[in-house]
Amino acid sequence: MKIIGKILLILIFKIFNLFPINRKKVILGECPGIGFDGNVKRVYEELKKNKDLQFICISLKKQKFEFCVKEKLKQYSVLEIKGIWHLATSGFWFSDSVFFSFFPLKKEQNNIQLWHGAGAFKKFGRDVSSGLKYYITFLSVSSNEVIDIYANAFRISKEKVRNLGIPRADIFFREEEKQRIREEFYKNYPELKNKKIILYAPTFRDNEKNKFNLKLDIELMKENLEGLNYILLLKLHPGIKSKDIQVDNKFSYNFSDYSNTANLLIISDILISDYSSIIFEFSIMKKPILFYAYDVEEYISDRGFYYNYYDFILNKISYTTEEIIKAVINQEWDLERIEKFARYFFNPFDGNSTERVLKEVGLWEENK
């Protein structure tokens, strides 16, 4: 039924596509579950300096997004006639997802795919699902090392995968911006200032959509780490219902509904994750990363990885909360190895990805 529905949408799109293309109209695509907080937001922040451009937010479903409201941008669902109209008549599409990439482009249109995960870790795209062909002008990645992986995952030619960088990662290279974010964050959360912050950000598991089973023993961590001035922030995947997680707001805090993940990475001292691509951005800042992968064999069997997980990760696997606590207390990490990892997956290793992406489509010069 989904395929039939998409074919009907394509027919409507093709009718609207007969009208002239407006090269000043720019589509900003939602990343389902994340919203507009990512590469698209970074691109918009640069492009909005050009007062001649018109921006339209396109979401998967009809719902209000804080970003679109705050910026006073018109927003439509891809299922709405007006949404399809704007897609069919705009010159540029920027998106962190591919939910509208099944629409066939005119020659003068550009669908710039920025994707919501850096590097290449767990399998994604057509490597884990099927569907209609993607029409993508080009897809930007962070390193030449992952071009083959992305070309295959999206079933597009290697020529369409270009190492221009990940716009949302630019901020991790900019010390002044990071300092401003820290100051603003602590102004809003003064009780967290001068604490050593551990961020726990596990990835999504298909069998935990409705009820997340937190495997990390928060009380045990509190007993062992609170006296050492550590606190724990939880940032669960947007696809996980996190309201039932019990925190005390003294040692443990639930930041799952906090929209700006980049800010949390910047203010955190240690990251605990498992199979999430969040590790790539965090590695740029050369800060400790621990891997709490209690179900690694099951996850390998269900989802799979592009690399051997055991060789790929930057630390030994922790299977229990006790092992995590021990790793924190004994500082069981290698920062030089983390930096090497970051430079492998972000090459060029700089904060100029947004500029390269916009230059590729001729919008950088126009913006100046």
Coordinates of N, CA, C and O in Angstrom, one line a residue, residues 125-214:
G125 N 19.8 2.6 5.1 CA 19.4 2.8 3.7 C 18.9 1.5 3.1 O 18.2 0.7 3.8
R126 N 19.2 1.3 1.8 CA 18.7 0.1 1.1 C 19.4 -1.2 1.6 O 19.0 -2.3 1.3
D127 N 20.4 -1.0 2.4 CA 21.1 -2.2 3.0 C 20.2 -2.9 4.1 O 20.5 -4.0 4.5
V128 N 19.2 -2.1 4.6 CA 18.3 -2.7 5.6 C 16.8 -2.6 5.2 O 16.0 -3.1 6.0
S129 N 16.5 -2.0 4.1 CA 15.1 -1.9 3.7 C 15.0 -1.8 2.2 O 16.0 -1.7 1.5
S130 N 13.8 -1.9 1.7 CA 13.6 -1.8 0.2 C 12.6 -0.7 -0.1 O 12.0 -0.1 0.8
G131 N 12.4 -0.3 -1.4 CA 11.5 0.7 -1.7 C 11.8 1.2 -3.1 O 12.5 0.6 -3.9
L132 N 11.2 2.4 -3.5 CA 11.4 3.0 -4.8 C 12.8 3.6 -4.9 O 13.5 3.8 -4.0
K133 N 13.1 3.8 -6.2 CA 14.4 4.4 -6.5 C 14.6 5.8 -5.9 O 13.6 6.6 -5.8
Y134 N 15.8 6.2 -5.5 CA 16.1 7.5 -5.0 C 16.6 8.4 -6.1 O 17.4 8.0 -6.9
Y135 N 16.0 9.6 -6.2 CA 16.5 10.6 -7.1 C 17.3 11.6 -6.4 O 16.7 12.5 -5.7
I136 N 18.6 11.5 -6.4 CA 19.4 12.4 -5.6 C 20.5 13.0 -6.5 O 21.1 12.4 -7.3
T137 N 20.6 14.4 -6.4 CA 21.6 15.1 -7.2 C 23.0 14.7 -6.7 O 23.9 14.3 -7.5
F138 N 23.2 14.9 -5.4 CA 24.4 14.4 -4.8 C 24.2 14.2 -3.3 O 23.3 14.8 -2.7
L139 N 25.0 13.3 -2.7 CA 25.0 13.0 -1.3 C 26.3 13.4 -0.7 O 27.4 13.0 -1.2
S140 N 26.3 14.2 0.3 CA 27.6 14.6 0.9 C 28.0 13.7 2.1 O 27.1 13.4 3.0
V141 N 29.2 13.3 2.1 CA 29.8 12.5 3.2 C 31.0 13.2 3.7 O 31.5 14.2 3.2
S142 N 31.5 12.6 4.8 CA 32.6 13.2 5.6 C 34.0 12.8 5.2 O 34.9 13.4 5.7
S143 N 34.1 11.7 4.4 CA 35.4 11.2 4.1 C 35.3 10.3 2.9 O 34.3 9.7 2.6
N144 N 36.4 10.3 2.1 CA 36.5 9.4 1.0 C 36.4 7.9 1.4 O 36.0 7.1 0.6
E145 N 36.7 7.6 2.6 CA 36.7 6.2 3.1 C 35.3 5.6 3.1 O 35.2 4.4 3.1
V146 N 34.2 6.4 3.1 CA 32.9 5.9 3.2 C 32.1 6.0 1.9 O 30.9 5.7 1.9
I147 N 32.7 6.5 0.8 CA 32.0 6.8 -0.4 C 31.3 5.5 -1.0 O 30.1 5.5 -1.3
D148 N 32.0 4.4 -1.0 CA 31.5 3.1 -1.5 C 30.3 2.7 -0.7 O 29.3 2.1 -1.2
I149 N 30.4 2.8 0.6 CA 29.4 2.4 1.5 C 28.1 3.1 1.2 O 27.0 2.6 1.1
Y150 N 28.2 4.5 1.1 CA 27.0 5.3 0.9 C 26.4 5.1 -0.5 O 25.2 5.1 -0.7
A151 N 27.3 4.9 -1.5 CA 26.8 4.6 -2.8 C 25.9 3.4 -2.9 O 24.9 3.3 -3.5
N152 N 26.4 2.4 -2.2 CA 25.7 1.1 -2.2 C 24.4 1.2 -1.3 O 23.3 0.7 -1.7
A153 N 24.5 1.9 -0.2 CA 23.3 2.0 0.7 C 22.2 2.7 0.1 O 21.0 2.4 0.4
F154 N 22.5 3.7 -0.8 CA 21.4 4.5 -1.4 C 21.2 4.0 -2.9 O 20.3 4.6 -3.6
R155 N 22.0 3.0 -3.3 CA 21.8 2.5 -4.7 C 22.0 3.6 -5.7 O 21.2 3.7 -6.7
I156 N 23.0 4.5 -5.5 CA 23.3 5.5 -6.5 C 24.8 5.4 -6.9 O 25.5 4.6 -6.3
S157 N 25.1 6.0 -8.0 CA 26.5 5.9 -8.5 C 27.5 6.6 -7.6 O 27.1 7.6 -6.9
K158 N 28.7 6.2 -7.6 CA 29.8 6.7 -6.7 C 30.0 8.2 -7.1 O 30.4 9.0 -6.2
E159 N 29.7 8.6 -8.3 CA 29.9 10.0 -8.8 C 29.0 10.9 -8.0 O 29.2 12.1 -7.9
K160 N 27.8 10.4 -7.5 CA 26.9 11.2 -6.8 C 27.2 11.3 -5.3 O 26.5 12.0 -4.6
V161 N 28.2 10.6 -4.9 CA 28.6 10.7 -3.5 C 29.8 11.5 -3.4 O 30.9 11.1 -3.9
R162 N 29.8 12.6 -2.7 CA 30.9 13.6 -2.7 C 31.4 13.9 -1.3 O 30.6 14.1 -0.4
N163 N 32.7 13.9 -1.2 CA 33.3 14.2 0.1 C 33.3 15.7 0.3 O 34.4 16.3 0.1
L164 N 32.2 16.3 0.8 CA 32.1 17.7 1.0 C 32.0 18.0 2.5 O 32.2 19.1 2.9
G165 N 31.7 16.9 3.3 CA 31.6 17.1 4.7 C 30.1 17.1 5.2 O 29.2 17.0 4.5
I166 N 30.0 17.2 6.6 CA 28.7 17.1 7.2 C 28.5 18.5 7.9 O 29.2 18.9 8.9
P167 N 27.6 19.3 7.3 CA 27.5 20.7 7.8 C 27.3 20.8 9.3 O 27.8 21.7 9.9
R168 N 26.5 19.9 9.9 CA 26.2 20.1 11.3 C 27.5 19.8 12.2 O 27.5 20.2 13.4
A169 N 28.5 19.2 11.6 CA 29.7 19.0 12.4 C 30.6 20.2 12.4 O 31.6 20.2 13.2
D170 N 30.4 21.2 11.6 CA 31.2 22.4 11.6 C 31.4 23.0 13.0 O 32.5 23.5 13.3
I171 N 30.3 23.0 13.7 CA 30.4 23.7 15.0 C 31.4 23.1 16.0 O 32.0 23.7 16.9
F172 N 31.7 21.8 15.8 CA 32.6 21.1 16.8 C 34.1 21.5 16.5 O 34.9 21.2 17.3
F173 N 34.3 22.3 15.5 CA 35.7 22.8 15.2 C 35.8 24.2 15.6 O 36.9 24.8 15.5
R174 N 34.8 24.8 16.1 CA 34.8 26.3 16.4 C 34.7 26.6 17.9 O 33.7 26.5 18.5
E175 N 35.9 26.9 18.4 CA 36.0 27.1 19.9 C 35.1 28.2 20.4 O 34.5 28.1 21.5
E176 N 35.0 29.3 19.7 CA 34.2 30.4 20.2 C 32.8 30.1 20.3 O 32.1 30.4 21.2
E177 N 32.3 29.4 19.3 CA 30.8 29.0 19.2 C 30.6 28.0 20.3 O 29.5 28.0 21.0
K178 N 31.5 27.1 20.5 CA 31.3 26.1 21.6 C 31.3 26.7 23.0 O 30.5 26.3 23.8
Q179 N 32.1 27.7 23.2 CA 32.2 28.4 24.4 C 30.9 29.2 24.7 O 30.3 29.2 25.8
R180 N 30.3 29.8 23.6 CA 29.1 30.5 23.7 C 27.9 29.5 24.1 O 27.1 29.8 24.9
I181 N 28.0 28.3 23.5 CA 27.0 27.3 23.8 C 27.0 26.8 25.3 O 26.0 26.7 25.9
R182 N 28.3 26.6 25.7 CA 28.4 26.2 27.1 C 27.9 27.3 28.1 O 27.2 27.0 29.1
E183 N 28.2 28.5 27.8 CA 27.7 29.6 28.7 C 26.2 29.7 28.7 O 25.6 29.9 29.8
E184 N 25.6 29.6 27.5 CA 24.2 29.7 27.4 C 23.5 28.4 28.1 O 22.5 28.6 28.8
F185 N 24.1 27.3 28.0 CA 23.6 26.1 28.6 C 23.6 26.2 30.1 O 22.6 25.9 30.8
Y186 N 24.7 26.6 30.7 CA 24.8 26.7 32.1 C 24.0 27.9 32.7 O 23.6 27.8 33.9
K187 N 23.7 28.8 31.9 CA 22.7 29.9 32.3 C 21.3 29.3 32.5 O 20.6 29.7 33.4
N188 N 21.0 28.3 31.6 CA 19.7 27.7 31.7 C 19.7 26.5 32.7 O 18.6 26.2 33.3
Y189 N 20.8 25.9 33.0 CA 20.9 24.8 33.9 C 22.1 25.0 34.9 O 23.1 24.3 34.8
P190 N 22.0 26.0 35.7 CA 23.1 26.4 36.6 C 23.5 25.3 37.5 O 24.7 25.3 38.0
E191 N 22.6 24.4 37.9 CA 22.9 23.3 38.8 C 23.9 22.3 38.2 O 24.5 21.5 38.9
L192 N 24.1 22.4 36.9 CA 25.0 21.4 36.2 C 26.4 22.0 36.0 O 27.3 21.3 35.7
K193 N 26.6 23.3 36.3 CA 27.9 23.9 36.1 C 28.9 23.3 37.1 O 28.6 23.0 38.2
N194 N 30.1 23.2 36.6 CA 31.3 22.7 37.4 C 31.1 21.2 37.7 O 31.8 20.7 38.6
K195 N 30.2 20.5 37.0 CA 30.1 19.1 37.2 C 30.8 18.4 36.0 O 31.0 19.0 35.0
K196 N 31.2 17.1 36.3 CA 31.8 16.3 35.2 C 30.6 15.5 34.6 O 30.0 14.7 35.3
I197 N 30.3 15.9 33.4 CA 29.1 15.4 32.8 C 29.3 14.1 31.9 O 30.1 14.1 31.0
I198 N 28.6 13.1 32.3 CA 28.6 11.8 31.5 C 27.3 11.8 30.7 O 26.2 12.0 31.2
L199 N 27.4 11.7 29.4 CA 26.2 11.6 28.5 C 26.0 10.2 28.0 O 26.8 9.6 27.4
Y200 N 24.8 9.6 28.4 CA 24.4 8.3 27.9 C 23.5 8.4 26.7 O 22.3 8.9 26.9
A201 N 23.9 8.1 25.5 CA 23.1 8.2 24.3 C 23.1 6.9 23.5 O 23.8 6.7 22.6
P202 N 22.2 6.0 23.9 CA 22.1 4.7 23.2 C 21.4 4.8 21.9 O 20.6 5.8 21.7
T203 N 21.6 3.9 21.0 CA 20.9 3.9 19.7 C 19.5 3.3 19.8 O 19.1 2.8 20.9
F204 N 18.8 3.3 18.7 CA 17.4 2.8 18.7 C 17.4 1.3 18.4 O 18.2 0.8 17.7
R205 N 16.5 0.6 19.1 CA 16.3 -0.8 18.9 C 14.9 -1.0 18.5 O 13.9 -0.5 19.2
D206 N 14.6 -1.8 17.5 CA 13.3 -2.0 17.0 C 12.3 -2.5 18.0 O 11.1 -2.2 17.9
N207 N 12.8 -3.4 18.9 CA 11.8 -4.0 19.8 C 11.6 -3.1 21.1 O 10.9 -3.6 22.0
E208 N 12.0 -1.9 21.0 CA 11.8 -1.0 22.2 C 11.1 0.3 21.8 O 11.3 1.3 22.4
K209 N 10.3 0.2 20.8 CA 9.6 1.4 20.3 C 8.6 1.9 21.4 O 8.5 3.1 21.6
N210 N 7.9 1.0 22.0 CA 6.9 1.5 23.0 C 7.3 1.4 24.4 O 6.8 2.1 25.3
K211 N 8.3 0.6 24.7 CA 8.8 0.5 26.1 C 10.3 0.3 26.1 O 10.8 -0.7 25.6
F212 N 11.0 1.3 26.6 CA 12.5 1.2 26.6 C 12.9 0.5 27.9 O 12.5 0.9 29.0
N213 N 13.8 -0.4 27.8 CA 14.3 -1.1 28.9 C 15.7 -0.6 29.2 O 16.7 -1.0 28.6
L214 N 15.8 0.3 30.2 CA 17.1 0.9 30.5 C 18.0 -0.1 31.2 O 17.7 -0.6 32.3

